[in-house]
Amino acid sequence: MSWFDEKGPEGDVVLSSRIRLARNFEDLPFPDIISVEQSQVAIKRCKEALLDKGSSLSPQLQFLDLKAMDDTSRQALVEKHLISPDLARNYSKGGLILKNDNSVSIMINEEDHIRIQCFAAGLNPEAAWDIADKIDDLLEENESFAFDEELGYITACPTNVGTGLRVSVMMHLPALVKTGNINNVIENINKLGITVRGIYGEGTQALGDIFQISNQVTLGRSERDIIGNIRGLAMEILNAERSTIEALLKSSKLQIEDMVYRAFGLLSNARVLTSEETLRLLSDVRMGVNMGMIDVPITVLNKLLIMTRPANLQLMCGRRLEPYERDIKRAEYVKEILKTQSGGV
Amino acid sequence: MLCERCGKNPATVHYTQIVNGVKSEAHLCSECAKEVGATFGGNLQGMMSGFMPFVFGNNFFTEPFGPGSFLSGFMDWGMSPGTVEEELRCEYCGLLYSQFKKTGFLGCPKCYSTFRERLNPLIRRVHGSSNHVGKVPRRKGGNLRIKREIEELRAQLDEAVKKEEFEKAAELRDRIKDLEKKLKG
Ligand SMILES: [Zn+2]
Ligand SMILES: [Zn+2]
């Protein structure tokens, strides 16, 4: 069981909430120029503070040696959003401490010495913050973090100083995309110092209609304010999405049903599925589920979203696959899951 | 891809601008990006309302302001063209300020003291503030923590007085007094 295939609050639209806290040791150079020996010091300190001290959290945490993994395994962690592509590339000085349900991942020597990431299903950044805050306190019992009375927590890049906090909410917004209203949403929100971007795909062309909303400003506002701000905006977007869905159901029910059933038909019958096509079809099916047209648990769709990504697919098959082979395996997997775990049309 | 403005240098800065629902894209070299950035007069709001960084691939981790190209758009506003900057070096980690300008990364926590005068205006442009108001580490921020707590209690006190909860107000007043004593040491 993992946080990402759960259904959380407002889980029809909001897939997950993430908290990221950046922290640095005051006596070590930042990871960009850290030596191998110093990088080991940073890792050792994190392990001691979190794993060896016997807090109530310790038994659920484990250290993963990124060096001991192959590329596919590291990439699979990226697809699950547990490590960043940067850390997957520069793994030799890095470390990872992971909670057994994947809801906490602590990246060591990524851009900053420590990046605590906590995830919660659905719209629940508060729950993720409570855990991040606790882990920060645990680390701080042992270690002195770089901190400045004016600038707050010091980070490798000045864009993260202050709270070191990035709050992100991942949302599925098919109706806003299909009606073109997403551009207005993006425009309005960017005015507020909040970014909205597609998770998959290039540029603003978001594949799978999945967007991430996160704060830009980390200094001059309290953690609670930043979190409250993101929650408020997420609720506004969510309401816009839901009312657009209602409008679509009134104006074009038949067309939407046609689209949803076609997507479901393709996903449950196709023999070859590319990663892009899968994202697109999953989005349509998800929309159909939310409109009550089709009966597939949202948790199954969340799981498919991750497990059909290239590296996780290859891990599941236990070997490297050529792109075309991957598309065949993906179709097999999706078909099987939908047959066994959905109620169908 | 070459820069759309000068057509000479490779485009390293990519912007998407959405105005009244119409999307336009700009692909610029770092020099042109600086000049275009400067026409916004160094106004952060102006920058944020129009532009967002153009991002590629799996974007889950892409930072709203990644280091490097996007940050460099903020870097030199306010400096008149042609001014030669005196080179500064952090004595703890050896990083040159010019290196920071290239990568967007500082070398060590002490760089913030070394480069303070240059970093502060940049930080104010990015965040619209240069004063931390969030969590304070227990270990270091002894006095700062107490000051924050006093502020918090004062706000609660105002609230209590407004609601005519006099018992609670008296209690809060005592706690504030205790903390103030602690501050004076
Ligand atoms: Zn140019
Ligand atoms: Zn330094």
Short mmCIF file of C-alpha atoms and ligand atoms in Angstrom, two decimals:
data_model
loop_
_atom_site.label_atom_id
_atom_site.label_comp_id
_atom_site.label_asym_id
_atom_site.label_seq_id
_atom_site.Cartn_x
_atom_site.Cartn_y
_atom_site.Cartn_z
CA MET A 1 0.00 0.00 0.00
CA SER A 2 1.30 3.37 -0.88
CA TRP A 3 0.05 6.93 -0.55
CA PHE A 4 -0.27 7.42 -4.29
CA ASP A 5 -2.90 4.77 -4.86
CA GLU A 6 -5.08 5.97 -2.04
CA LYS A 7 -8.03 8.28 -2.52
CA GLY A 8 -7.78 11.29 -0.25
CA PRO A 9 -9.96 14.35 0.46
CA GLU A 10 -11.30 15.90 -2.77
CA GLY A 11 -9.75 12.84 -4.43
CA ASP A 12 -11.92 13.20 -7.55
CA VAL A 13 -9.82 16.18 -8.64
CA VAL A 14 -6.81 16.30 -6.33
CA LEU A 15 -4.41 13.38 -6.65
CA SER A 16 -1.93 14.34 -3.98
CA SER A 17 -0.36 17.04 -1.84
CA ARG A 18 3.35 17.39 -1.29
CA ILE A 19 5.44 19.34 1.22
CA ARG A 20 9.10 19.98 0.55
CA LEU A 21 11.42 21.44 3.19
CA ALA A 22 14.98 22.44 2.32
CA ARG A 23 17.60 22.36 5.08
CA ASN A 24 21.38 22.66 5.16
CA PHE A 25 24.16 21.94 7.63
CA GLU A 26 25.90 25.15 8.59
CA ASP A 27 29.44 23.75 8.42
CA LEU A 28 29.42 21.98 5.04
CA PRO A 29 29.60 23.37 1.50
CA PHE A 30 26.41 22.93 -0.55
CA PRO A 31 26.03 19.71 -2.59
CA ASP A 32 26.95 21.44 -5.84
CA ILE A 33 30.58 21.75 -4.68
CA ILE A 34 30.69 19.26 -1.79
CA SER A 35 33.55 16.73 -1.69
CA VAL A 36 32.90 13.00 -1.57
CA GLU A 37 34.07 12.80 2.06
CA GLN A 38 31.88 15.73 3.10
CA SER A 39 28.90 14.24 1.29
CA GLN A 40 29.34 11.11 3.41
CA VAL A 41 29.33 13.28 6.54
CA ALA A 42 25.97 14.73 5.56
CA ILE A 43 24.55 11.27 4.92
CA LYS A 44 25.90 9.90 8.19
CA ARG A 45 24.33 12.75 10.17
CA CYS A 46 20.92 12.16 8.63
CA LYS A 47 21.10 8.44 9.29
CA GLU A 48 22.09 9.00 12.91
CA ALA A 49 19.37 11.54 13.56
CA LEU A 50 16.57 9.63 11.86
CA LEU A 51 17.43 5.94 11.96
CA ASP A 52 19.65 5.30 14.97
CA LYS A 53 17.97 7.45 17.57
CA GLY A 54 14.99 5.21 18.08
CA SER A 55 12.20 7.73 17.61
CA SER A 56 8.74 6.32 16.97
CA LEU A 57 9.32 6.99 13.28
CA SER A 58 12.70 5.21 13.02
CA PRO A 59 11.42 1.65 12.51
CA GLN A 60 9.41 2.81 9.49
CA LEU A 61 12.34 4.52 7.81
CA GLN A 62 15.12 2.96 5.81
CA PHE A 63 18.22 4.21 4.04
CA LEU A 64 18.49 3.34 0.35
CA ASP A 65 21.87 3.28 -1.31
CA LEU A 66 21.35 4.90 -4.70
CA LYS A 67 24.81 3.77 -5.80
CA ALA A 68 23.84 0.14 -5.35
CA MET A 69 20.85 0.48 -7.71
CA ASP A 70 20.72 0.27 -11.48
CA ASP A 71 19.47 3.12 -13.67
CA THR A 72 16.00 1.63 -14.08
CA SER A 73 15.46 1.36 -10.32
CA ARG A 74 16.55 4.96 -9.82
CA GLN A 75 14.31 6.07 -12.68
CA ALA A 76 11.40 4.16 -11.13
CA LEU A 77 11.88 6.25 -7.97
CA VAL A 78 11.72 9.38 -10.13
CA GLU A 79 8.45 8.19 -11.69
CA LYS A 80 7.03 7.70 -8.21
CA HIS A 81 8.19 11.26 -7.41
CA LEU A 82 10.32 9.98 -4.55
CA ILE A 83 13.55 11.41 -5.92
CA SER A 84 14.21 14.16 -8.44
CA PRO A 85 15.73 13.55 -11.87
CA ASP A 86 18.73 15.56 -10.62
CA LEU A 87 19.38 13.18 -7.76
CA ALA A 88 18.92 10.19 -10.09
CA ARG A 89 21.65 11.66 -12.31
CA ASN A 90 24.01 12.78 -9.55
CA TYR A 91 23.49 9.80 -7.29
CA SER A 92 27.12 9.21 -6.37
CA LYS A 93 27.12 11.75 -3.52
CA GLY A 94 23.44 11.43 -2.74
CA GLY A 95 21.39 9.42 -0.32
CA LEU A 96 17.76 8.61 0.28
CA ILE A 97 15.79 7.82 3.40
CA LEU A 98 12.37 6.43 2.65
CA LYS A 99 9.34 5.66 4.80
CA ASN A 100 7.94 2.18 4.20
CA ASP A 101 4.66 3.45 2.74
CA ASN A 102 6.54 5.90 0.46
CA SER A 103 4.81 8.86 2.10
CA VAL A 104 8.11 10.38 3.24
CA SER A 105 11.28 10.64 1.22
CA ILE A 106 14.32 12.50 2.46
CA MET A 107 16.76 13.33 -0.30
CA ILE A 108 20.30 13.89 0.90
CA ASN A 109 22.75 16.02 -1.11
CA GLU A 110 20.33 16.91 -3.85
CA GLU A 111 20.34 20.70 -4.39
CA ASP A 112 20.42 21.20 -0.62
CA HIS A 113 21.91 18.88 2.01
CA ILE A 114 18.46 17.80 3.07
CA ARG A 115 15.16 17.90 1.26
CA ILE A 116 12.36 16.47 3.34
CA GLN A 117 9.42 15.50 1.19
CA CYS A 118 6.11 14.39 2.62
CA PHE A 119 3.13 13.28 0.60
CA ALA A 120 -0.53 12.90 1.37
CA ALA A 121 -3.32 11.56 -0.80
CA GLY A 122 -5.83 14.12 -2.05
CA LEU A 123 -5.98 17.72 -0.84
CA ASN A 124 -4.25 17.49 2.52
CA PRO A 125 -1.10 19.60 2.64
CA GLU A 126 -1.62 20.12 6.39
CA ALA A 127 -1.14 16.41 7.12
CA ALA A 128 2.01 16.34 5.00
CA TRP A 129 3.30 19.46 6.77
CA ASP A 130 2.80 17.98 10.24
CA ILE A 131 5.07 15.07 9.34
CA ALA A 132 7.68 17.25 7.64
CA ASP A 133 7.74 19.53 10.67
CA LYS A 134 8.26 16.56 12.97
CA ILE A 135 11.12 15.17 10.87
CA ASP A 136 12.72 18.60 10.79
CA ASP A 137 12.53 18.70 14.63
CA LEU A 138 14.07 15.23 14.85
CA LEU A 139 16.97 16.24 12.63
CA GLU A 140 17.43 19.44 14.56
CA GLU A 141 17.81 17.66 17.88
CA ASN A 142 21.16 16.39 16.64
CA GLU A 143 22.29 18.99 14.16
CA SER A 144 22.66 22.70 13.65
CA PHE A 145 21.03 23.96 10.47
CA ALA A 146 22.20 27.04 8.59
CA PHE A 147 19.84 29.78 9.73
CA ASP A 148 19.87 33.56 9.56
CA GLU A 149 17.62 35.82 11.66
CA GLU A 150 16.57 37.83 8.61
CA LEU A 151 16.72 35.30 5.80
CA GLY A 152 15.51 32.28 7.76
CA TYR A 153 16.73 28.86 6.63
CA ILE A 154 19.66 29.22 4.26
CA THR A 155 19.51 27.29 0.98
CA ALA A 156 21.86 26.63 -1.92
CA CYS A 157 19.72 28.76 -4.23
CA PRO A 158 18.35 32.09 -2.93
CA THR A 159 14.94 31.26 -4.41
CA ASN A 160 14.32 28.85 -1.50
CA VAL A 161 15.51 30.82 1.54
CA GLY A 162 13.20 31.61 4.45
CA THR A 163 10.91 28.71 5.17
CA GLY A 164 12.57 26.48 2.57
CA LEU A 165 9.01 25.34 1.98
CA ARG A 166 7.44 24.34 -1.28
CA VAL A 167 3.81 23.23 -1.10
CA SER A 168 2.48 21.46 -4.18
CA VAL A 169 -0.89 20.07 -5.05
CA MET A 170 -1.38 17.75 -8.01
CA MET A 171 -4.73 18.15 -9.77
CA HIS A 172 -6.53 16.48 -12.65
CA LEU A 173 -8.32 19.15 -14.69
CA PRO A 174 -9.73 17.61 -17.89
CA ALA A 175 -12.83 19.80 -18.14
CA LEU A 176 -10.85 23.03 -17.80
CA VAL A 177 -8.44 21.78 -20.47
CA LYS A 178 -11.13 20.62 -22.90
CA THR A 179 -12.98 23.93 -22.69
CA GLY A 180 -9.77 25.96 -22.97
CA ASN A 181 -10.46 27.64 -19.63
CA ILE A 182 -7.20 26.35 -18.23
CA ASN A 183 -5.34 29.28 -19.81
CA ASN A 184 -7.38 31.77 -17.79
CA VAL A 185 -6.73 29.78 -14.66
CA ILE A 186 -2.99 29.74 -15.30
CA GLU A 187 -2.94 33.43 -16.09
CA ASN A 188 -4.85 34.41 -12.97
CA ILE A 189 -2.88 32.20 -10.66
CA ASN A 190 0.53 33.24 -11.91
CA LYS A 191 -0.40 36.77 -10.89
CA LEU A 192 -0.50 35.57 -7.31
CA GLY A 193 3.04 34.26 -7.20
CA ILE A 194 1.87 30.68 -7.60
CA THR A 195 2.90 28.45 -10.49
CA VAL A 196 0.70 26.02 -12.36
CA ARG A 197 2.30 23.55 -14.72
CA GLY A 198 1.66 20.28 -16.43
CA ILE A 199 3.31 17.32 -14.77
CA TYR A 200 3.84 15.30 -17.92
CA GLY A 201 4.67 16.45 -21.39
CA GLU A 202 6.44 19.41 -22.84
CA GLY A 203 5.84 23.05 -22.10
CA THR A 204 2.29 24.04 -21.36
CA GLN A 205 0.93 21.10 -23.37
CA ALA A 206 0.12 18.99 -20.33
CA LEU A 207 -0.31 15.31 -21.06
CA GLY A 208 -2.99 13.57 -19.06
CA ASP A 209 -4.45 16.93 -17.96
CA ILE A 210 -2.51 16.73 -14.71
CA PHE A 211 -1.24 19.97 -13.25
CA GLN A 212 0.79 20.93 -10.25
CA ILE A 213 0.19 24.10 -8.27
CA SER A 214 3.01 25.34 -6.07
CA ASN A 215 4.16 28.43 -4.25
CA GLN A 216 7.10 30.44 -5.59
CA VAL A 217 7.67 32.67 -2.62
CA THR A 218 9.33 31.04 0.39
CA LEU A 219 10.41 34.12 2.37
CA GLY A 220 8.30 36.64 4.28
CA ARG A 221 5.33 34.34 4.87
CA SER A 222 4.79 31.73 7.53
CA GLU A 223 4.45 28.06 6.71
CA ARG A 224 0.78 28.09 7.73
CA ASP A 225 0.12 31.07 5.44
CA ILE A 226 1.81 29.45 2.46
CA ILE A 227 -0.10 26.21 3.01
CA GLY A 228 -3.41 28.03 3.53
CA ASN A 229 -2.84 30.04 0.39
CA ILE A 230 -2.23 26.96 -1.75
CA ARG A 231 -5.23 25.19 -0.23
CA GLY A 232 -7.45 28.18 -0.98
CA LEU A 233 -6.34 28.32 -4.60
CA ALA A 234 -6.65 24.58 -5.02
CA MET A 235 -10.25 24.83 -3.77
CA GLU A 236 -11.00 27.57 -6.28
CA ILE A 237 -9.57 25.58 -9.16
CA LEU A 238 -11.37 22.49 -7.94
CA ASN A 239 -14.70 24.32 -7.89
CA ALA A 240 -14.02 25.67 -11.37
CA GLU A 241 -13.30 22.15 -12.61
CA ARG A 242 -16.43 20.70 -10.99
CA SER A 243 -18.71 23.40 -12.35
CA THR A 244 -17.18 23.02 -15.82
CA ILE A 245 -17.89 19.29 -15.61
CA GLU A 246 -21.52 20.07 -14.79
CA ALA A 247 -21.74 22.50 -17.67
CA LEU A 248 -20.26 19.92 -20.04
CA LEU A 249 -22.72 17.32 -18.85
CA LYS A 250 -25.57 19.69 -19.66
CA SER A 251 -24.32 20.81 -23.05
CA SER A 252 -22.54 17.78 -24.47
CA LYS A 253 -23.37 14.66 -22.48
CA LEU A 254 -23.46 12.36 -25.50
CA GLN A 255 -20.11 13.53 -26.85
CA ILE A 256 -18.49 13.18 -23.44
CA GLU A 257 -19.93 9.69 -22.98
CA ASP A 258 -18.66 8.74 -26.41
CA MET A 259 -15.19 9.99 -25.54
CA VAL A 260 -15.14 8.23 -22.16
CA TYR A 261 -16.39 4.88 -23.48
CA ARG A 262 -13.95 5.00 -26.38
CA ALA A 263 -11.10 5.63 -23.97
CA PHE A 264 -12.22 2.78 -21.75
CA GLY A 265 -12.62 0.54 -24.76
CA LEU A 266 -9.12 1.29 -25.98
CA LEU A 267 -7.51 0.87 -22.57
CA SER A 268 -9.22 -2.45 -21.95
CA ASN A 269 -8.68 -3.91 -25.40
CA ALA A 270 -5.65 -2.36 -27.12
CA ARG A 271 -2.63 -4.60 -27.68
CA VAL A 272 -0.11 -1.77 -27.98
CA LEU A 273 -0.19 1.40 -25.85
CA THR A 274 2.37 4.16 -25.84
CA SER A 275 3.04 6.05 -22.65
CA GLU A 276 1.50 9.25 -24.09
CA GLU A 277 -1.65 7.54 -25.31
CA THR A 278 -2.08 5.86 -21.93
CA LEU A 279 -1.87 9.18 -20.11
CA ARG A 280 -4.44 10.69 -22.45
CA LEU A 281 -6.87 7.75 -22.19
CA LEU A 282 -6.50 7.49 -18.42
CA SER A 283 -7.49 11.14 -18.20
CA ASP A 284 -10.68 10.53 -20.20
CA VAL A 285 -11.59 7.47 -18.15
CA ARG A 286 -10.95 9.33 -14.91
CA MET A 287 -13.26 12.07 -16.09
CA GLY A 288 -15.91 9.45 -16.86
CA VAL A 289 -15.53 7.97 -13.39
CA ASN A 290 -16.05 11.39 -11.84
CA MET A 291 -19.14 11.90 -13.98
CA GLY A 292 -20.53 8.59 -12.82
CA MET A 293 -20.46 7.06 -16.31
CA ILE A 294 -18.05 4.29 -15.54
CA ASP A 295 -17.10 2.25 -12.49
CA VAL A 296 -13.36 2.06 -11.93
CA PRO A 297 -11.95 2.86 -8.48
CA ILE A 298 -9.95 6.11 -8.61
CA THR A 299 -7.24 4.25 -6.67
CA VAL A 300 -6.82 1.86 -9.60
CA LEU A 301 -6.39 4.80 -11.97
CA ASN A 302 -3.83 6.38 -9.62
CA LYS A 303 -1.88 3.15 -9.60
CA LEU A 304 -2.01 2.80 -13.39
CA LEU A 305 -0.73 6.33 -13.75
CA ILE A 306 2.52 5.40 -12.00
CA MET A 307 2.93 1.77 -12.96
CA THR A 308 2.61 2.36 -16.71
CA ARG A 309 5.57 4.76 -16.72
CA PRO A 310 8.55 3.22 -18.55
CA ALA A 311 10.90 2.45 -15.65
CA ASN A 312 8.24 1.03 -13.31
CA LEU A 313 6.95 -1.14 -16.15
CA GLN A 314 10.43 -2.52 -16.73
CA LEU A 315 10.98 -3.14 -13.03
CA MET A 316 7.70 -5.03 -12.91
CA CYS A 317 8.78 -7.19 -15.86
CA GLY A 318 12.16 -7.69 -14.27
CA ARG A 319 14.18 -6.72 -17.33
CA ARG A 320 14.99 -3.96 -19.79
CA LEU A 321 12.45 -3.58 -22.57
CA GLU A 322 12.78 -1.98 -25.98
CA PRO A 323 10.27 0.87 -26.48
CA TYR A 324 7.93 -1.19 -28.67
CA GLU A 325 8.10 -4.17 -26.30
CA ARG A 326 7.25 -1.77 -23.50
CA ASP A 327 4.13 -0.59 -25.34
CA ILE A 328 2.99 -4.20 -25.67
CA LYS A 329 3.65 -4.99 -21.99
CA ARG A 330 1.89 -1.77 -20.99
CA ALA A 331 -1.23 -2.75 -22.93
CA GLU A 332 -1.17 -6.22 -21.35
CA TYR A 333 -0.84 -4.78 -17.87
CA VAL A 334 -3.58 -2.17 -18.27
CA LYS A 335 -5.96 -4.71 -19.76
CA GLU A 336 -5.33 -7.16 -16.92
CA ILE A 337 -5.78 -4.54 -14.16
CA LEU A 338 -8.97 -3.15 -15.69
CA LYS A 339 -10.39 -6.66 -16.15
CA THR A 340 -9.76 -7.67 -12.54
CA GLN A 341 -10.21 -4.44 -10.66
CA SER A 342 -12.94 -2.46 -12.32
CA GLY A 343 -16.68 -2.76 -12.49
CA GLY A 344 -16.66 -1.67 -16.12
CA VAL A 345 -19.12 0.37 -18.07
CA MET B 1 17.47 26.80 -31.41
CA LEU B 2 18.75 30.31 -31.98
CA CYS B 3 17.66 33.37 -30.05
CA GLU B 4 14.55 34.92 -31.62
CA ARG B 5 15.66 38.43 -30.85
CA CYS B 6 19.24 38.64 -32.05
CA GLY B 7 19.38 35.43 -34.11
CA LYS B 8 23.01 35.01 -33.12
CA ASN B 9 23.32 33.18 -29.81
CA PRO B 10 21.71 29.89 -28.82
CA ALA B 11 18.39 30.38 -27.02
CA THR B 12 18.82 29.30 -23.40
CA VAL B 13 15.90 31.06 -21.75
CA HIS B 14 12.38 29.98 -22.63
CA TYR B 15 9.30 31.91 -21.60
CA THR B 16 5.63 31.34 -22.08
CA GLN B 17 3.45 34.38 -21.83
CA ILE B 18 -0.30 34.24 -21.59
CA VAL B 19 -2.16 37.50 -22.01
CA ASN B 20 -5.95 37.45 -22.08
CA GLY B 21 -5.91 33.76 -22.85
CA VAL B 22 -3.56 34.14 -25.82
CA LYS B 23 -0.37 32.20 -25.44
CA SER B 24 2.89 33.37 -26.91
CA GLU B 25 6.34 31.93 -26.49
CA ALA B 26 9.75 33.50 -26.44
CA HIS B 27 13.08 31.76 -26.87
CA LEU B 28 15.95 34.06 -26.04
CA CYS B 29 19.67 33.99 -25.39
CA SER B 30 20.72 34.98 -21.90
CA GLU B 31 21.80 38.46 -23.00
CA CYS B 32 18.54 39.27 -24.73
CA ALA B 33 16.60 37.79 -21.81
CA LYS B 34 18.36 40.24 -19.52
CA GLU B 35 17.47 43.16 -21.76
CA VAL B 36 13.87 42.07 -22.12
CA GLY B 37 13.71 41.49 -18.37
CA ALA B 38 15.02 44.99 -17.78
CA THR B 39 12.10 46.50 -19.69
CA PHE B 40 9.87 45.29 -16.88
CA GLY B 41 11.71 47.75 -14.72
CA GLY B 42 12.77 45.12 -12.24
CA ASN B 43 9.19 44.86 -11.09
CA LEU B 44 8.58 41.40 -9.73
CA GLN B 45 4.80 41.53 -10.07
CA GLY B 46 5.16 42.46 -13.72
CA MET B 47 7.45 39.53 -14.22
CA MET B 48 5.24 37.04 -12.49
CA SER B 49 1.98 38.04 -14.07
CA GLY B 50 3.19 37.56 -17.60
CA PHE B 51 5.81 34.90 -17.60
CA MET B 52 6.28 31.47 -16.34
CA PRO B 53 9.29 29.32 -16.93
CA PHE B 54 8.92 26.98 -19.86
CA VAL B 55 9.48 23.47 -18.61
CA PHE B 56 10.27 20.13 -20.19
CA GLY B 57 9.83 16.43 -19.51
CA ASN B 58 8.53 15.17 -16.21
CA ASN B 59 7.95 18.41 -14.42
CA PHE B 60 7.12 17.23 -10.95
CA PHE B 61 10.37 18.52 -9.54
CA THR B 62 10.90 21.53 -11.74
CA GLU B 63 11.35 24.47 -9.42
CA PRO B 64 9.23 27.56 -10.07
CA PHE B 65 12.47 29.48 -10.15
CA GLY B 66 15.10 26.96 -11.08
CA PRO B 67 18.64 28.09 -10.59
CA GLY B 68 20.46 29.11 -13.72
CA SER B 69 18.71 30.66 -16.65
CA PHE B 70 15.48 31.88 -15.07
CA LEU B 71 17.15 33.28 -12.00
CA SER B 72 19.68 35.04 -14.19
CA GLY B 73 16.79 37.11 -15.50
CA PHE B 74 16.59 38.66 -12.01
CA MET B 75 20.27 38.91 -11.50
CA ASP B 76 21.50 42.19 -12.86
CA TRP B 77 18.51 44.47 -12.95
CA GLY B 78 19.32 47.81 -11.55
CA MET B 79 22.91 47.67 -12.69
CA SER B 80 23.66 50.09 -15.46
CA PRO B 81 25.04 48.41 -18.55
CA GLY B 82 28.79 48.44 -18.86
CA THR B 83 29.44 48.66 -15.12
CA VAL B 84 32.26 46.36 -14.19
CA GLU B 85 31.54 44.46 -11.01
CA GLU B 86 34.31 43.95 -8.54
CA GLU B 87 34.95 40.21 -8.12
CA LEU B 88 34.14 38.83 -4.68
CA ARG B 89 35.19 35.46 -3.29
CA CYS B 90 33.81 33.56 -0.31
CA GLU B 91 36.74 32.86 1.97
CA TYR B 92 35.20 29.68 3.35
CA CYS B 93 34.35 27.77 0.19
CA GLY B 94 36.26 29.75 -2.46
CA LEU B 95 33.21 30.46 -4.63
CA LEU B 96 33.37 33.58 -6.81
CA TYR B 97 30.27 35.76 -7.13
CA SER B 98 30.58 35.43 -10.90
CA GLN B 99 30.28 31.64 -10.54
CA PHE B 100 27.05 32.06 -8.59
CA LYS B 101 25.72 34.26 -11.37
CA LYS B 102 26.36 31.47 -13.86
CA THR B 103 24.93 28.56 -11.88
CA GLY B 104 22.41 30.13 -9.49
CA PHE B 105 23.96 28.11 -6.67
CA LEU B 106 25.92 29.48 -3.75
CA GLY B 107 28.87 27.50 -2.42
CA CYS B 108 28.23 27.34 1.32
CA PRO B 109 25.98 28.91 3.96
CA LYS B 110 28.64 31.54 4.69
CA CYS B 111 28.45 32.84 1.11
CA TYR B 112 25.32 34.66 2.30
CA SER B 113 27.44 36.84 4.58
CA THR B 114 30.18 37.36 2.02
CA PHE B 115 27.80 38.35 -0.78
CA ARG B 116 25.13 39.87 1.46
CA GLU B 117 25.00 43.27 -0.21
CA ARG B 118 24.55 41.79 -3.65
CA LEU B 119 22.21 39.00 -2.62
CA ASN B 120 19.77 41.06 -0.57
CA PRO B 121 18.34 43.08 -3.46
CA LEU B 122 18.06 39.91 -5.54
CA ILE B 123 16.26 38.09 -2.74
CA ARG B 124 13.88 41.01 -2.29
CA ARG B 125 13.03 40.95 -6.00
CA VAL B 126 12.38 37.21 -5.99
CA HIS B 127 10.38 37.02 -2.76
CA GLY B 128 9.05 40.55 -2.37
CA SER B 129 10.44 40.47 1.16
CA SER B 130 13.69 39.99 2.98
CA ASN B 131 12.35 39.07 6.40
CA HIS B 132 11.75 35.54 7.54
CA VAL B 133 8.55 35.04 9.52
CA GLY B 134 8.29 31.25 9.64
CA LYS B 135 9.66 28.46 11.77
CA VAL B 136 12.73 29.13 13.85
CA PRO B 137 15.13 26.36 14.87
CA ARG B 138 14.95 25.62 18.57
CA ARG B 139 18.70 25.29 18.94
CA LYS B 140 19.76 28.58 17.42
CA GLY B 141 16.96 30.96 17.54
CA GLY B 142 16.60 31.12 21.35
CA ASN B 143 15.77 34.82 21.57
CA LEU B 144 14.14 34.97 18.18
CA ARG B 145 11.84 32.14 19.22
CA ILE B 146 10.84 34.01 22.34
CA LYS B 147 10.17 37.20 20.36
CA ARG B 148 7.95 35.27 17.98
CA GLU B 149 6.10 33.67 20.84
CA ILE B 150 5.48 37.10 22.39
CA GLU B 151 4.11 38.38 19.07
CA GLU B 152 1.84 35.38 18.82
CA LEU B 153 0.59 35.82 22.41
CA ARG B 154 -0.02 39.54 21.85
CA ALA B 155 -2.24 38.71 18.89
CA GLN B 156 -4.14 36.24 21.06
CA LEU B 157 -4.41 38.87 23.77
CA ASP B 158 -5.97 41.39 21.38
CA GLU B 159 -8.42 38.75 20.32
CA ALA B 160 -9.29 37.90 23.93
CA VAL B 161 -9.82 41.55 24.84
CA LYS B 162 -12.05 42.04 21.81
CA LYS B 163 -14.16 39.09 22.85
CA GLU B 164 -14.17 40.36 26.46
CA GLU B 165 -12.59 37.13 27.72
CA PHE B 166 -10.87 38.88 30.61
CA GLU B 167 -9.69 35.84 32.52
CA LYS B 168 -7.94 34.51 29.46
CA ALA B 169 -6.50 37.97 28.74
CA ALA B 170 -5.01 38.19 32.21
CA GLU B 171 -3.43 34.79 31.79
CA LEU B 172 -1.95 35.80 28.44
CA ARG B 173 -0.59 39.03 29.94
CA ASP B 174 1.23 37.04 32.62
CA ARG B 175 2.76 34.73 30.06
CA ILE B 176 3.94 37.67 27.97
CA LYS B 177 5.51 39.27 31.05
CA ASP B 178 7.35 36.03 31.86
CA LEU B 179 8.69 35.78 28.35
CA GLU B 180 9.81 39.41 28.36
CA LYS B 181 11.73 38.77 31.56
CA LYS B 182 13.36 35.76 29.92
CA LEU B 183 14.37 37.93 26.96
CA LYS B 184 16.10 40.46 29.20
CA GLY B 185 17.96 37.49 30.64
ZN ZN C 1 19.79 37.16 -28.34
ZN ZN C 2 30.90 30.14 0.54
#
